[in-house]
Amino acid sequence: MAIRTILAPVAGSEIDRRVMDMAFRTAKRFDAHLEALFVAAEPQDAIPIVGEGMSGLIIEEMIRAAETETGKREANGKAAFEAAVATAGIDIAEAPTTQSKATCAWRKDNGREDETVARRGRLFDLVVVGRDPKEASASLTFDAALMETGRPIFVAPIDPPATIGEKVMIAWNGGVEAARAVTSAMPLLRTAKTVTIVSVGDVPYGRASARELAEQFRWHGVEAAVVEHTEGGNVANTLMSEAEKCGADSIVLGAYSHSRFKEMILGGVTQDMLAKCTLPLWIMH
């Protein structure tokens, strides 16, 4: 699999800056086409449920206010996109070119952001998203990108590191989700300067070990160091500690190996990494 197309949703919020920064840097790394997607909410979806006795004038005012807010968000998102274009020096292209180089485009759709990202994201090789639990719409879009596109997502942290994808760490537990994440990240791993595979705790019966994964990587021309922690403890904390030790600038992680509902209620590695990790996370469910 090659990364030739990247989708990056923008919403006119503070998240856009870091999403655009990481998305453009990733597009340049893979000579990929980047689409910045803004989804304008339908006015009737952006206002509270209309109650009985509410006058038509009030409804019209609410719709106008919603349209004004959407216009502001679009302007903010477009500004973040244009600033990133200027910084990255990438050409805007509406159709594929014969040249192998990074390109970009702006797209505006109407509807619900999460539903549109889920639908459109299935057409791309990678989705770059930000995540801010304080913004409900961003969380919905993040969930849609992760759970409904069937594509890997690259999560932009608050402060992206100076390099992205040069020193990659893999969080490996031998599970299906981890295997999918590793396969989807192979373009990243092939071009990385160093790759480190980290496993925490005993490998469950029937699952391949980190060393076995490293041996298989050689068929792809990828040499990987292996770190095995036989003791469990807090897995997320151990992973972040190892990422610091090996100087990782990105982490590949299989998302929600346990029930997503169970992790949301009781906590889990995915939830902890999303909440605490300061590095870009390449995740696939």
Coordinates of C-alpha atoms in Angstrom, one line a residue:
M1 CA 0.0 0.0 0.0
A2 CA 1.2 3.5 -0.9
I3 CA 0.1 6.8 0.6
R4 CA -1.0 8.7 -2.4
T5 CA -4.1 10.6 -1.0
I6 CA -4.6 12.2 2.3
L7 CA -7.8 13.7 3.8
A8 CA -7.5 16.4 6.5
P9 CA -10.8 17.8 7.9
V10 CA -10.8 21.5 9.0
A11 CA -13.5 23.0 11.2
G12 CA -12.4 26.6 11.7
S13 CA -11.1 25.9 15.2
E14 CA -7.7 26.0 17.0
I15 CA -7.2 22.3 16.0
D16 CA -6.9 23.3 12.3
R17 CA -3.4 24.8 12.7
R18 CA -1.8 21.6 13.9
V19 CA -3.8 19.4 11.6
M20 CA -2.7 21.4 8.5
D21 CA 0.9 21.5 9.7
M22 CA 1.1 17.7 10.1
A23 CA -1.0 16.9 7.0
F24 CA 1.1 19.1 4.7
R25 CA 4.4 17.6 6.1
T26 CA 3.0 14.1 5.6
A27 CA 1.9 14.9 2.1
K28 CA 5.4 16.2 1.2
R29 CA 6.9 13.0 2.7
F30 CA 4.9 10.7 0.5
D31 CA 4.4 13.0 -2.6
A32 CA 0.7 12.6 -1.9
H33 CA -2.3 14.7 -2.8
L34 CA -3.9 16.4 0.3
E35 CA -7.5 17.4 0.4
A36 CA -8.5 19.9 3.1
L37 CA -12.2 19.3 3.8
F38 CA -14.6 21.8 5.3
V39 CA -18.1 20.7 6.0
A40 CA -20.7 23.4 6.4
A41 CA -23.6 22.4 8.6
E42 CA -27.1 22.8 7.3
P43 CA -28.8 25.6 9.2
Q44 CA -31.6 23.4 10.4
D45 CA -29.0 21.0 11.9
A46 CA -27.1 23.8 13.6
I47 CA -29.9 25.1 15.7
P48 CA -31.7 23.5 18.7
I49 CA -34.8 21.5 18.1
V50 CA -37.6 24.0 17.4
G51 CA -40.2 23.9 20.2
E52 CA -43.9 24.6 20.0
G53 CA -44.9 28.2 20.1
M54 CA -41.6 29.5 18.7
S55 CA -42.3 32.2 16.2
G56 CA -41.2 32.1 12.6
L57 CA -39.1 35.3 13.2
I58 CA -37.1 33.7 16.0
I59 CA -36.5 30.6 13.8
E60 CA -35.3 32.8 11.0
E61 CA -32.9 34.7 13.3
M62 CA -31.5 31.4 14.6
I63 CA -30.9 30.2 11.1
R64 CA -29.2 33.5 10.2
A65 CA -27.0 33.2 13.3
A66 CA -26.1 29.6 12.4
E67 CA -25.2 30.7 8.8
T68 CA -23.0 33.5 10.1
E69 CA -21.2 31.2 12.5
T70 CA -20.6 28.6 9.7
G71 CA -19.3 31.4 7.5
K72 CA -16.8 32.4 10.2
R73 CA -15.7 28.9 10.7
E74 CA -15.2 28.4 6.9
A75 CA -13.1 31.6 6.7
N76 CA -10.9 30.5 9.7
G77 CA -10.5 27.0 8.2
K78 CA -9.6 28.5 4.7
A79 CA -7.1 30.8 6.3
A80 CA -5.4 27.9 8.1
F81 CA -5.3 26.0 4.8
E82 CA -3.9 28.9 2.8
A83 CA -1.2 29.6 5.4
A84 CA -0.1 26.0 5.3
V85 CA 0.0 26.1 1.5
A86 CA 2.3 29.1 1.6
T87 CA 4.5 27.6 4.2
A88 CA 4.8 24.2 2.5
G89 CA 5.1 25.5 -1.0
I90 CA 2.8 22.9 -2.4
D91 CA 0.9 23.4 -5.7
I92 CA -2.9 23.4 -5.7
A93 CA -4.3 20.7 -8.1
E94 CA -7.8 19.7 -8.9
A95 CA -6.8 16.6 -10.9
P96 CA -3.9 14.1 -10.8
T97 CA -0.7 15.1 -12.5
T98 CA 1.9 13.0 -14.2
Q99 CA 4.6 14.4 -11.9
S100 CA 5.4 12.7 -8.6
K101 CA 5.0 15.5 -6.2
A102 CA 2.8 16.7 -3.4
T103 CA -0.3 18.6 -4.3
C104 CA -3.3 19.9 -2.4
A105 CA -6.9 21.2 -2.8
W106 CA -9.7 22.8 -0.8
R107 CA -13.1 21.1 -0.7
K108 CA -16.3 22.3 0.8
D109 CA -19.3 20.0 1.4
N110 CA -22.6 20.4 3.2
G111 CA -24.0 18.2 5.9
R112 CA -22.9 16.7 9.2
E113 CA -19.1 16.8 9.6
D114 CA -18.8 13.4 11.2
E115 CA -20.9 11.7 8.5
T116 CA -19.2 13.5 5.7
V117 CA -15.7 12.6 7.0
A118 CA -16.7 8.9 7.4
R119 CA -18.1 8.8 3.8
R120 CA -15.3 10.7 2.1
G121 CA -12.5 9.2 4.3
R122 CA -13.1 5.8 2.8
L123 CA -11.9 7.1 -0.5
F124 CA -8.4 8.2 0.8
D125 CA -5.3 6.3 1.9
L126 CA -4.9 8.2 5.2
V127 CA -6.9 10.7 7.3
V128 CA -5.1 13.3 9.4
V129 CA -7.1 14.5 12.3
G130 CA -6.8 16.5 15.5
R131 CA -8.5 15.6 18.8
D132 CA -9.7 17.9 21.5
P133 CA -12.1 16.3 24.1
K134 CA -13.3 19.9 25.0
E135 CA -14.8 20.2 21.5
A136 CA -17.7 17.8 21.0
S137 CA -17.8 18.2 17.2
A138 CA -14.1 17.4 16.9
S139 CA -14.6 14.3 19.1
L140 CA -17.4 13.1 16.8
T141 CA -15.3 13.7 13.7
F142 CA -12.4 11.9 15.3
D143 CA -14.5 8.9 16.2
A144 CA -16.0 8.8 12.7
A145 CA -12.5 8.9 11.1
L146 CA -11.2 6.1 13.4
M147 CA -14.2 3.8 13.5
E148 CA -16.0 4.3 10.2
T149 CA -13.5 4.9 7.4
G150 CA -11.6 1.7 7.5
R151 CA -8.5 3.8 7.0
P152 CA -5.5 4.6 9.2
I153 CA -5.6 8.0 10.9
F154 CA -2.7 10.1 11.9
V155 CA -3.5 12.1 15.1
A156 CA -1.9 15.5 15.3
P157 CA -0.7 16.4 18.8
I158 CA -0.9 19.9 20.3
D159 CA 2.7 20.6 19.4
P160 CA 3.9 18.4 16.5
P161 CA 7.6 17.5 16.8
A162 CA 10.3 18.9 14.5
T163 CA 10.4 15.6 12.5
I164 CA 7.5 13.2 11.8
G165 CA 8.1 9.6 10.8
E166 CA 11.9 9.6 11.0
K167 CA 12.0 7.6 14.3
V168 CA 9.0 5.4 14.6
M169 CA 8.0 3.3 17.5
I170 CA 5.5 0.5 17.2
A171 CA 3.3 -0.5 20.2
W172 CA 2.9 -4.3 19.6
N173 CA 0.7 -6.8 21.4
G174 CA 0.3 -9.3 18.6
G175 CA -3.4 -8.5 18.2
V176 CA -5.4 -8.0 15.1
E177 CA -5.7 -4.2 15.5
A178 CA -1.9 -3.9 16.0
A179 CA -1.3 -6.0 12.8
R180 CA -3.7 -3.8 10.8
A181 CA -1.9 -0.6 12.1
V182 CA 1.5 -2.0 11.2
T183 CA 0.4 -3.0 7.7
S184 CA -1.2 0.4 7.0
A185 CA 2.0 2.1 8.3
M186 CA 4.4 0.2 6.1
P187 CA 5.0 3.3 3.9
L188 CA 6.0 5.2 7.0
L189 CA 8.2 2.4 8.3
R190 CA 10.0 1.8 5.0
T191 CA 11.1 5.5 4.9
A192 CA 11.9 5.8 8.6
K193 CA 15.5 6.1 9.8
T194 CA 14.9 4.0 12.9
V195 CA 12.1 1.6 13.9
T196 CA 11.6 0.3 17.4
I197 CA 9.0 -2.4 18.3
V198 CA 7.9 -2.3 22.0
S199 CA 5.8 -4.9 23.7
V200 CA 4.6 -4.7 27.3
G201 CA 3.6 -7.8 29.3
D202 CA 3.5 -11.4 28.3
V203 CA 2.4 -12.1 24.8
P204 CA -0.9 -14.0 24.9
Y205 CA -1.0 -17.6 23.6
G206 CA -1.5 -17.7 19.9
R207 CA 0.0 -14.2 19.2
A208 CA 3.3 -13.4 17.4
S209 CA 6.0 -11.8 19.5
A210 CA 7.8 -8.5 18.8
R211 CA 10.9 -10.4 17.7
E212 CA 8.9 -12.4 15.2
L213 CA 7.5 -9.1 13.8
A214 CA 11.0 -7.7 13.5
E215 CA 12.1 -10.9 11.6
Q216 CA 9.2 -10.5 9.2
F217 CA 10.0 -6.8 8.7
R218 CA 13.3 -7.8 7.0
W219 CA 11.3 -9.0 4.0
H220 CA 10.2 -5.4 3.6
G221 CA 13.7 -4.0 4.0
V222 CA 13.0 -2.7 7.5
E223 CA 15.4 -3.3 10.3
A224 CA 13.8 -2.9 13.7
A225 CA 15.1 -2.9 17.3
V226 CA 13.0 -4.8 19.8
V227 CA 12.2 -3.9 23.4
E228 CA 10.2 -6.4 25.4
H229 CA 8.8 -5.6 28.9
T230 CA 7.7 -8.8 30.5
E231 CA 6.0 -7.0 33.4
G232 CA 2.7 -5.4 32.7
G233 CA 2.0 -2.3 34.8
N234 CA 0.5 0.8 33.1
V235 CA 1.0 0.0 29.5
A236 CA 0.5 3.5 28.2
N237 CA 3.0 5.0 30.6
T238 CA 5.6 2.3 29.6
L239 CA 5.0 3.0 25.9
M240 CA 5.5 6.7 26.4
S241 CA 8.6 6.1 28.4
E242 CA 10.1 3.9 25.8
A243 CA 9.2 6.4 23.1
E244 CA 11.2 9.0 24.9
K245 CA 14.1 6.6 25.4
C246 CA 14.4 5.8 21.7
G247 CA 13.7 9.4 20.6
A248 CA 10.6 8.5 18.7
D249 CA 8.8 11.2 16.8
S250 CA 5.7 9.0 15.9
I251 CA 4.0 6.0 17.3
V252 CA 2.1 3.2 15.5
L253 CA -0.7 1.9 17.6
G254 CA -3.6 -0.6 17.1
A255 CA -6.8 1.1 18.4
Y256 CA -9.2 -0.5 20.9
S257 CA -7.9 -4.1 21.2
H258 CA -10.6 -4.5 23.9
S259 CA -14.2 -3.4 23.6
R260 CA -14.3 0.3 22.9
F261 CA -17.2 0.7 25.4
K262 CA -15.1 -1.1 28.0
E263 CA -12.1 1.2 27.4
M264 CA -14.3 4.3 27.6
I265 CA -15.8 3.2 30.9
L266 CA -12.9 1.5 32.6
G267 CA -10.0 3.0 30.7
G268 CA -7.5 1.4 28.4
V269 CA -4.3 1.8 26.4
T270 CA -5.9 3.6 23.5
Q271 CA -7.8 6.1 25.7
D272 CA -4.6 6.7 27.8
M273 CA -2.4 7.3 24.7
L274 CA -4.9 9.6 23.1
A275 CA -5.2 11.6 26.3
K276 CA -1.6 11.7 27.4
C277 CA 0.8 11.1 24.4
T278 CA 2.4 14.2 23.0
L279 CA 3.6 12.5 19.8
P280 CA 1.7 11.9 16.5
L281 CA -0.2 8.6 16.7
W282 CA -0.6 6.5 13.6
I283 CA -3.7 4.5 14.6
M284 CA -6.0 1.9 12.9
H285 CA -8.9 0.0 14.4

